């Protein structure tokens, strides 16, 4: 069963009429980015919009998380998640609605995720005669540090929301607007965020012999970390180790007493994860020992967040992909993808309900001409997520809303009681 032509026509009519509002919401969110667990303004916008549409709304789960529940008789419970946070990356798009914060930017498309969810919420509220069941819409904080989903579980998500029968999440992708990628199986890598603090002995820059330089320790660690993946992990395994930040000192002529690294891991095999973690610990301890640091000043290694690999349910994703082919045309639905080394934590929103099937979809947000020109230059994509020039084309706002609304109504109508 798929969404009837009449319902598709209704979805398109509602979204088309709502496009100006949705575009204004998107531009506003884009202009006002907020980091994970600090999405106060964004959460307020989400909560107010859902409340206005008649959803039962709960706020403050994991600080800024929002849950909206729309119960519409017997039938399946379908959950939809949108992450809300931005990045500590300055924007360089030159858009007239670019980030007003010179240090932060929505450069992964989470502002589009939120906008699509609010457009979807309106469609569901205005088509209750076409579906039966319960829709659960989740505004999740802190998707970037992969911490928000687990925090929502820990703080009682399922005290206010029913267990879902199906779970849908989407993410922007720099492929043409109107295209969707959907495939069952392992799709995204597991990830860990790691804080490493090297302790040293501070001193004057002119007299390094009286100090123990943690900056040099950290620099040596960055170089030695590269040997973990290149020389310790099997070439047949997927493994990525990235040092995203080095933070130490404030003055030209002062050797500080600490230096901090922020490290990110990507992996598919849990054994490879343990191999990388063990390598990091051994390298950090060995470097500190070589500088004669005592036990109490050995490096501190803290796991600051993470998630295992994201695995799409094969049956659910096949159903959704098939339905989307019928709605969008087979050429617009990509059904064969390699496992990507990007990561997510949305699947942790299942909490104790590990058996809940998930369909995680990638929605195109690149202007078709821009994409074609980049392809002609031999580029895989015109821009990458987390880059300063990542752009969600405005045409993706109504198109993405229509796609997610069609998916949700498909799941809420295909199991509708007769």
Short mmCIF file of C-alpha atoms in Angstrom, two decimals:
data_model
loop_
_atom_site.label_atom_id
_atom_site.label_comp_id
_atom_site.label_asym_id
_atom_site.label_seq_id
_atom_site.Cartn_x
_atom_site.Cartn_y
_atom_site.Cartn_z
CA UNK A 1 0.00 0.00 0.00
CA UNK A 2 1.21 3.53 -0.74
CA UNK A 3 -0.05 7.05 -0.21
CA UNK A 4 -3.01 7.67 -2.49
CA UNK A 5 -2.79 10.29 -5.24
CA UNK A 6 -5.47 12.27 -3.38
CA UNK A 7 -3.38 12.39 -0.20
CA UNK A 8 -0.24 13.29 -2.16
CA UNK A 9 -2.16 16.11 -3.77
CA UNK A 10 -3.31 17.29 -0.34
CA UNK A 11 0.26 17.18 1.02
CA UNK A 12 1.56 19.17 -1.91
CA UNK A 13 -1.21 21.73 -1.58
CA UNK A 14 -0.61 22.24 2.15
CA UNK A 15 3.16 22.52 1.77
CA UNK A 16 2.96 24.81 -1.23
CA UNK A 17 0.68 27.16 0.69
CA UNK A 18 3.04 26.94 3.68
CA UNK A 19 6.29 27.47 1.78
CA UNK A 20 6.73 31.15 2.59
CA UNK A 21 6.31 30.51 6.33
CA UNK A 22 8.66 27.53 6.22
CA UNK A 23 11.28 29.48 4.28
CA UNK A 24 11.08 32.30 6.82
CA UNK A 25 11.50 29.78 9.66
CA UNK A 26 14.50 28.22 7.93
CA UNK A 27 16.18 31.57 7.32
CA UNK A 28 15.56 32.60 10.92
CA UNK A 29 17.02 29.37 12.29
CA UNK A 30 19.97 29.63 9.92
CA UNK A 31 20.64 33.20 11.01
CA UNK A 32 20.51 32.25 14.71
CA UNK A 33 22.52 29.03 15.22
CA UNK A 34 22.85 27.46 18.66
CA UNK A 35 25.22 24.77 19.90
CA UNK A 36 24.22 21.43 21.41
CA UNK A 37 22.29 21.64 24.70
CA UNK A 38 22.04 25.41 24.18
CA UNK A 39 19.29 25.37 21.52
CA UNK A 40 17.04 27.46 23.77
CA UNK A 41 15.62 29.72 21.09
CA UNK A 42 15.27 26.92 18.56
CA UNK A 43 13.50 24.69 21.09
CA UNK A 44 11.10 27.50 21.94
CA UNK A 45 10.21 27.93 18.25
CA UNK A 46 9.63 24.18 17.87
CA UNK A 47 7.55 23.88 21.04
CA UNK A 48 5.36 26.85 20.16
CA UNK A 49 4.75 25.66 16.61
CA UNK A 50 3.77 22.15 17.73
CA UNK A 51 1.57 23.48 20.53
CA UNK A 52 -0.24 25.77 18.09
CA UNK A 53 -1.06 22.73 15.95
CA UNK A 54 -2.61 20.80 18.83
CA UNK A 55 0.28 18.49 19.72
CA UNK A 56 0.85 17.48 23.32
CA UNK A 57 4.24 19.07 23.92
CA UNK A 58 6.91 18.33 26.50
CA UNK A 59 9.99 20.54 26.77
CA UNK A 60 13.22 20.46 28.74
CA UNK A 61 14.13 16.82 28.13
CA UNK A 62 17.95 16.80 28.04
CA UNK A 63 17.84 20.57 28.69
CA UNK A 64 16.47 21.69 25.33
CA UNK A 65 14.83 18.60 23.84
CA UNK A 66 11.22 18.87 22.65
CA UNK A 67 8.68 16.10 22.11
CA UNK A 68 5.34 16.59 20.39
CA UNK A 69 2.72 13.82 20.34
CA UNK A 70 -0.34 13.82 18.10
CA UNK A 71 -2.67 10.93 18.93
CA UNK A 72 -5.24 10.22 16.22
CA UNK A 73 -7.00 6.99 17.11
CA UNK A 74 -5.81 3.38 16.87
CA UNK A 75 -2.94 2.48 14.62
CA UNK A 76 0.85 2.52 14.43
CA UNK A 77 3.08 4.81 16.44
CA UNK A 78 5.62 6.48 14.16
CA UNK A 79 8.49 8.58 15.52
CA UNK A 80 10.29 11.28 13.55
CA UNK A 81 13.45 12.99 14.75
CA UNK A 82 15.04 16.33 13.85
CA UNK A 83 18.33 17.39 15.46
CA UNK A 84 18.58 21.09 16.21
CA UNK A 85 22.18 22.09 16.91
CA UNK A 86 24.73 24.02 14.88
CA UNK A 87 28.54 23.93 14.68
CA UNK A 88 31.50 25.96 15.87
CA UNK A 89 32.39 26.71 12.26
CA UNK A 90 32.25 30.26 10.86
CA UNK A 91 29.99 30.52 7.82
CA UNK A 92 31.41 31.68 4.49
CA UNK A 93 28.41 31.27 2.16
CA UNK A 94 27.77 34.98 1.64
CA UNK A 95 24.01 34.39 1.94
CA UNK A 96 21.92 37.39 2.93
CA UNK A 97 20.54 35.29 5.80
CA UNK A 98 23.94 33.91 6.88
CA UNK A 99 24.70 33.32 10.53
CA UNK A 100 24.61 36.43 12.69
CA UNK A 101 27.16 34.75 14.97
CA UNK A 102 30.69 35.01 13.52
CA UNK A 103 31.77 31.85 15.38
CA UNK A 104 28.82 29.51 14.74
CA UNK A 105 27.02 28.21 11.68
CA UNK A 106 24.29 25.81 10.57
CA UNK A 107 26.67 24.06 8.18
CA UNK A 108 25.25 20.55 8.40
CA UNK A 109 21.62 21.32 7.62
CA UNK A 110 20.05 20.80 11.03
CA UNK A 111 18.11 24.02 10.48
CA UNK A 112 16.50 22.30 7.49
CA UNK A 113 15.76 19.21 9.61
CA UNK A 114 13.84 21.36 12.09
CA UNK A 115 12.01 23.24 9.34
CA UNK A 116 10.97 20.01 7.61
CA UNK A 117 9.64 18.68 10.90
CA UNK A 118 7.53 21.79 11.49
CA UNK A 119 6.14 21.57 7.96
CA UNK A 120 5.44 17.87 8.50
CA UNK A 121 3.67 18.68 11.77
CA UNK A 122 1.27 20.98 9.95
CA UNK A 123 0.55 18.37 7.27
CA UNK A 124 -0.22 15.71 9.89
CA UNK A 125 -2.46 18.05 11.86
CA UNK A 126 -4.44 18.98 8.75
CA UNK A 127 -4.85 15.45 7.35
CA UNK A 128 -6.12 13.55 10.40
CA UNK A 129 -8.98 12.19 8.31
CA UNK A 130 -6.40 10.39 6.14
CA UNK A 131 -4.42 8.51 8.80
CA UNK A 132 -4.86 6.76 12.11
CA UNK A 133 -2.32 6.19 14.84
CA UNK A 134 0.12 8.36 16.78
CA UNK A 135 2.82 10.66 15.46
CA UNK A 136 5.75 11.42 17.78
CA UNK A 137 7.94 14.33 16.67
CA UNK A 138 11.26 14.77 18.48
CA UNK A 139 13.41 17.91 18.45
CA UNK A 140 16.73 16.50 19.61
CA UNK A 141 19.57 18.55 21.06
CA UNK A 142 23.29 17.95 20.63
CA UNK A 143 23.37 15.80 17.55
CA UNK A 144 26.84 17.03 16.58
CA UNK A 145 28.61 15.78 19.73
CA UNK A 146 26.44 12.61 19.53
CA UNK A 147 25.24 13.10 23.08
CA UNK A 148 21.70 14.42 22.84
CA UNK A 149 19.82 11.22 22.01
CA UNK A 150 21.14 9.25 24.96
CA UNK A 151 20.50 12.19 27.26
CA UNK A 152 16.87 12.27 26.12
CA UNK A 153 16.55 8.58 26.95
CA UNK A 154 18.21 9.07 30.33
CA UNK A 155 15.85 11.94 31.14
CA UNK A 156 12.62 10.12 30.39
CA UNK A 157 11.72 10.33 26.71
CA UNK A 158 9.50 7.26 27.07
CA UNK A 159 7.76 8.71 30.08
CA UNK A 160 6.07 11.18 27.72
CA UNK A 161 6.11 9.32 24.39
CA UNK A 162 4.81 5.86 23.48
CA UNK A 163 7.12 3.18 22.13
CA UNK A 164 7.24 3.58 18.33
CA UNK A 165 6.40 0.86 15.85
CA UNK A 166 8.58 2.60 13.27
CA UNK A 167 11.21 5.32 13.48
CA UNK A 168 12.21 7.76 10.73
CA UNK A 169 15.09 10.22 10.69
CA UNK A 170 16.56 12.22 7.83
CA UNK A 171 19.68 14.22 7.10
CA UNK A 172 20.63 16.70 4.42
CA UNK A 173 23.06 15.55 1.73
CA UNK A 174 24.88 17.58 -0.96
CA UNK A 175 23.08 15.79 -3.79
CA UNK A 176 20.42 17.39 -6.01
CA UNK A 177 17.19 18.62 -4.45
CA UNK A 178 14.46 16.01 -4.89
CA UNK A 179 16.76 13.01 -4.58
CA UNK A 180 16.63 10.61 -1.63
CA UNK A 181 19.12 7.94 -0.56
CA UNK A 182 17.61 4.96 1.26
CA UNK A 183 19.16 1.56 1.84
CA UNK A 184 18.85 -1.08 4.52
CA UNK A 185 21.76 -2.34 6.61
CA UNK A 186 24.78 -0.64 8.12
CA UNK A 187 24.84 2.95 6.91
CA UNK A 188 26.90 5.12 9.25
CA UNK A 189 29.99 4.52 11.33
CA UNK A 190 30.22 4.39 15.07
CA UNK A 191 31.92 7.37 16.64
CA UNK A 192 33.62 8.54 19.82
CA UNK A 193 34.47 12.04 20.98
CA UNK A 194 37.56 12.04 23.19
CA UNK A 195 39.06 14.80 25.36
CA UNK A 196 42.75 14.35 26.14
CA UNK A 197 44.56 16.61 28.61
CA UNK A 198 48.35 16.57 28.73
CA UNK A 199 49.69 17.95 31.99
CA UNK A 200 53.08 19.60 32.13
CA UNK A 201 55.14 21.98 34.22
CA UNK A 202 54.72 25.59 33.19
CA UNK A 203 57.58 28.01 32.87
CA UNK A 204 59.24 30.84 31.00
CA UNK A 205 59.65 30.37 27.30
CA UNK A 206 63.29 31.40 27.54
CA UNK A 207 64.09 28.66 30.05
CA UNK A 208 62.44 25.47 28.74
CA UNK A 209 64.85 23.28 30.71
CA UNK A 210 62.92 24.12 33.88
CA UNK A 211 59.54 23.24 32.38
CA UNK A 212 57.82 20.15 31.00
CA UNK A 213 56.16 21.31 27.80
CA UNK A 214 52.64 19.87 27.31
CA UNK A 215 52.36 21.56 23.90
CA UNK A 216 55.23 19.46 22.63
CA UNK A 217 53.70 16.36 24.21
CA UNK A 218 50.39 17.06 22.48
CA UNK A 219 52.10 17.73 19.15
CA UNK A 220 53.99 14.44 19.35
CA UNK A 221 50.74 12.65 20.16
CA UNK A 222 49.01 14.10 17.09
CA UNK A 223 51.78 12.77 14.87
CA UNK A 224 51.99 9.37 16.55
CA UNK A 225 48.21 8.89 16.43
CA UNK A 226 48.47 8.67 12.67
CA UNK A 227 50.35 5.37 12.99
CA UNK A 228 47.38 3.73 14.74
CA UNK A 229 45.19 3.61 11.62
CA UNK A 230 48.00 3.38 9.07
CA UNK A 231 50.09 0.71 10.82
CA UNK A 232 48.02 -1.00 13.52
CA UNK A 233 44.53 -1.34 12.03
CA UNK A 234 44.04 -3.79 9.18
CA UNK A 235 43.66 -2.08 5.78
CA UNK A 236 40.47 -4.10 5.28
CA UNK A 237 38.80 -2.35 8.23
CA UNK A 238 37.14 1.06 8.33
CA UNK A 239 38.87 3.41 10.77
CA UNK A 240 39.27 7.19 10.96
CA UNK A 241 41.09 9.13 13.68
CA UNK A 242 40.84 12.91 13.52
CA UNK A 243 42.33 15.50 15.86
CA UNK A 244 39.89 18.38 15.54
CA UNK A 245 41.37 20.82 18.05
CA UNK A 246 44.55 21.59 19.98
CA UNK A 247 44.08 24.06 22.81
CA UNK A 248 46.98 25.31 24.92
CA UNK A 249 48.45 28.49 26.32
CA UNK A 250 47.69 32.16 25.81
CA UNK A 251 51.06 33.93 25.52
CA UNK A 252 54.11 33.94 23.23
CA UNK A 253 56.70 33.46 25.95
CA UNK A 254 54.97 31.19 28.45
CA UNK A 255 55.12 27.41 28.48
CA UNK A 256 51.67 26.40 29.78
CA UNK A 257 51.01 23.62 32.26
CA UNK A 258 48.39 21.84 30.16
CA UNK A 259 47.38 21.18 26.57
CA UNK A 260 44.12 19.64 25.40
CA UNK A 261 43.32 17.61 22.31
CA UNK A 262 39.86 16.92 20.96
CA UNK A 263 39.87 13.65 19.07
CA UNK A 264 37.21 11.94 16.99
CA UNK A 265 37.08 8.25 16.02
CA UNK A 266 34.99 6.54 13.32
CA UNK A 267 34.65 2.77 13.08
CA UNK A 268 32.34 -0.03 12.01
CA UNK A 269 33.90 -2.93 13.92
CA UNK A 270 33.83 -2.59 17.75
CA UNK A 271 37.16 -4.43 17.92
CA UNK A 272 38.72 -1.69 15.79
CA UNK A 273 37.33 0.90 18.19
CA UNK A 274 39.04 -0.85 21.10
CA UNK A 275 42.25 -1.05 19.08
CA UNK A 276 42.23 2.70 18.46
CA UNK A 277 41.41 3.52 22.07
CA UNK A 278 44.19 1.26 23.32
CA UNK A 279 46.63 2.86 20.91
CA UNK A 280 45.67 6.35 22.06
CA UNK A 281 46.14 5.41 25.70
CA UNK A 282 49.51 3.78 25.07
CA UNK A 283 50.84 6.69 23.01
CA UNK A 284 49.71 9.35 25.48
CA UNK A 285 51.11 7.52 28.49
CA UNK A 286 54.37 6.74 26.72
CA UNK A 287 54.92 10.37 25.71
CA UNK A 288 54.19 11.65 29.22
CA UNK A 289 56.52 9.05 30.75
CA UNK A 290 59.28 10.14 28.36
CA UNK A 291 58.96 13.62 29.88
CA UNK A 292 59.26 12.13 33.37
CA UNK A 293 55.72 13.06 34.37
CA UNK A 294 54.60 11.44 37.66
CA UNK A 295 51.57 9.15 37.92
CA UNK A 296 49.31 11.90 39.19
CA UNK A 297 50.08 14.05 36.11
CA UNK A 298 49.71 11.43 33.41
CA UNK A 299 47.32 12.39 30.58
CA UNK A 300 43.59 12.41 31.32
CA UNK A 301 41.58 10.65 28.62
CA UNK A 302 37.82 11.20 28.76
CA UNK A 303 35.17 9.72 26.48
CA UNK A 304 32.87 12.70 25.94
CA UNK A 305 30.15 11.14 23.80
CA UNK A 306 29.53 8.73 21.00
CA UNK A 307 27.32 6.14 19.38
CA UNK A 308 27.61 2.80 17.66
CA UNK A 309 27.10 2.30 13.93
CA UNK A 310 23.68 3.22 12.54
CA UNK A 311 21.91 0.23 11.00
CA UNK A 312 18.80 0.72 8.89
CA UNK A 313 16.11 -1.92 9.20
CA UNK A 314 16.11 -3.68 5.84
CA UNK A 315 12.38 -4.35 5.65
CA UNK A 316 11.24 -0.88 6.75
CA UNK A 317 13.75 0.91 4.54
CA UNK A 318 12.75 -1.23 1.57
CA UNK A 319 9.09 -0.34 2.13
CA UNK A 320 9.90 3.37 2.40
CA UNK A 321 12.23 3.33 -0.61
CA UNK A 322 9.63 1.50 -2.69
CA UNK A 323 6.97 4.01 -1.72
CA UNK A 324 9.28 6.92 -2.54
CA UNK A 325 10.04 5.45 -5.95
CA UNK A 326 6.33 5.42 -6.65
CA UNK A 327 6.03 9.04 -5.56
CA UNK A 328 9.30 10.55 -6.86
CA UNK A 329 10.32 8.18 -9.64
CA UNK A 330 12.97 5.48 -9.45
CA UNK A 331 15.68 7.80 -10.80
CA UNK A 332 15.34 10.00 -7.73
CA UNK A 333 15.75 7.25 -5.13
CA UNK A 334 19.30 5.98 -4.55
CA UNK A 335 19.11 2.47 -3.11
CA UNK A 336 22.74 1.35 -3.12
CA UNK A 337 25.08 3.19 -0.81
CA UNK A 338 28.46 2.33 0.68
CA UNK A 339 28.63 2.48 4.47
CA UNK A 340 29.59 6.09 5.21
CA UNK A 341 32.09 7.22 7.84
CA UNK A 342 29.73 9.96 8.94
CA UNK A 343 28.00 9.21 12.23
CA UNK A 344 24.70 9.78 14.02
CA UNK A 345 23.17 9.21 17.41
CA UNK A 346 19.48 9.23 16.44
CA UNK A 347 19.26 5.43 16.74
CA UNK A 348 19.99 5.79 20.46
CA UNK A 349 16.51 7.32 20.76
CA UNK A 350 15.20 3.76 20.62
CA UNK A 351 16.41 3.46 24.19
CA UNK A 352 15.48 0.05 25.58
CA UNK A 353 13.39 -0.74 22.50
CA UNK A 354 16.21 -2.08 20.34
CA UNK A 355 13.79 -3.96 18.12
CA UNK A 356 12.15 -0.79 16.77
CA UNK A 357 12.89 -0.59 13.01
CA UNK A 358 14.67 2.53 11.77
CA UNK A 359 14.70 4.10 8.31
CA UNK A 360 17.37 6.81 8.11
CA UNK A 361 17.19 8.75 4.85
CA UNK A 362 19.47 11.26 3.12
CA UNK A 363 17.66 14.12 1.36
CA UNK A 364 19.27 16.18 -1.38
CA UNK A 365 19.70 19.90 -0.74
CA UNK A 366 22.07 21.02 -3.53
CA UNK A 367 20.95 23.09 -6.46
CA UNK A 368 20.92 20.75 -9.47
CA UNK A 369 23.00 23.11 -11.63
CA UNK A 370 25.58 23.63 -8.88
CA UNK A 371 25.79 19.85 -8.43
CA UNK A 372 26.18 19.27 -12.17
CA UNK A 373 28.93 21.87 -12.47
CA UNK A 374 30.86 20.33 -9.57
CA UNK A 375 30.49 16.88 -11.12
CA UNK A 376 31.86 18.24 -14.41
CA UNK A 377 34.93 19.41 -12.48
CA UNK A 378 35.41 15.90 -11.14
CA UNK A 379 34.17 16.68 -7.64
CA UNK A 380 32.10 14.12 -5.75
CA UNK A 381 29.97 16.87 -4.15
CA UNK A 382 29.84 20.65 -4.57
CA UNK A 383 30.54 21.09 -0.84
CA UNK A 384 30.79 18.89 2.22
CA UNK A 385 28.90 18.99 5.50
CA UNK A 386 30.75 20.99 8.17
CA UNK A 387 32.51 23.11 5.54
CA UNK A 388 32.08 26.91 5.77
CA UNK A 389 30.32 26.98 2.37
CA UNK A 390 27.69 24.28 2.98
CA UNK A 391 24.39 25.47 1.49
CA UNK A 392 20.85 24.17 1.72
CA UNK A 393 19.20 25.47 -1.43
CA UNK A 394 15.92 27.18 -0.58
CA UNK A 395 14.03 24.96 -3.01
CA UNK A 396 14.87 22.05 -0.70
CA UNK A 397 12.63 23.49 2.02
CA UNK A 398 9.26 22.72 0.38
CA UNK A 399 10.59 19.67 -1.47
CA UNK A 400 12.07 18.14 1.68
CA UNK A 401 8.90 18.85 3.61
CA UNK A 402 6.81 17.09 0.98
CA UNK A 403 9.11 14.07 1.04
CA UNK A 404 9.10 13.63 4.83
CA UNK A 405 5.33 14.18 4.94
CA UNK A 406 4.81 11.52 2.30
CA UNK A 407 7.01 9.08 4.23
CA UNK A 408 5.20 9.67 7.52
CA UNK A 409 1.74 9.44 5.99
CA UNK A 410 2.79 6.28 4.15
CA UNK A 411 3.75 4.68 7.45
CA UNK A 412 0.65 5.95 9.23
CA UNK A 413 -1.74 4.85 6.48
CA UNK A 414 -0.15 1.60 5.29
CA UNK A 415 -0.92 0.01 8.67
CA UNK A 416 -4.17 1.86 9.24
CA UNK A 417 -6.92 -0.29 10.77
CA UNK A 418 -9.76 -1.06 8.38
#
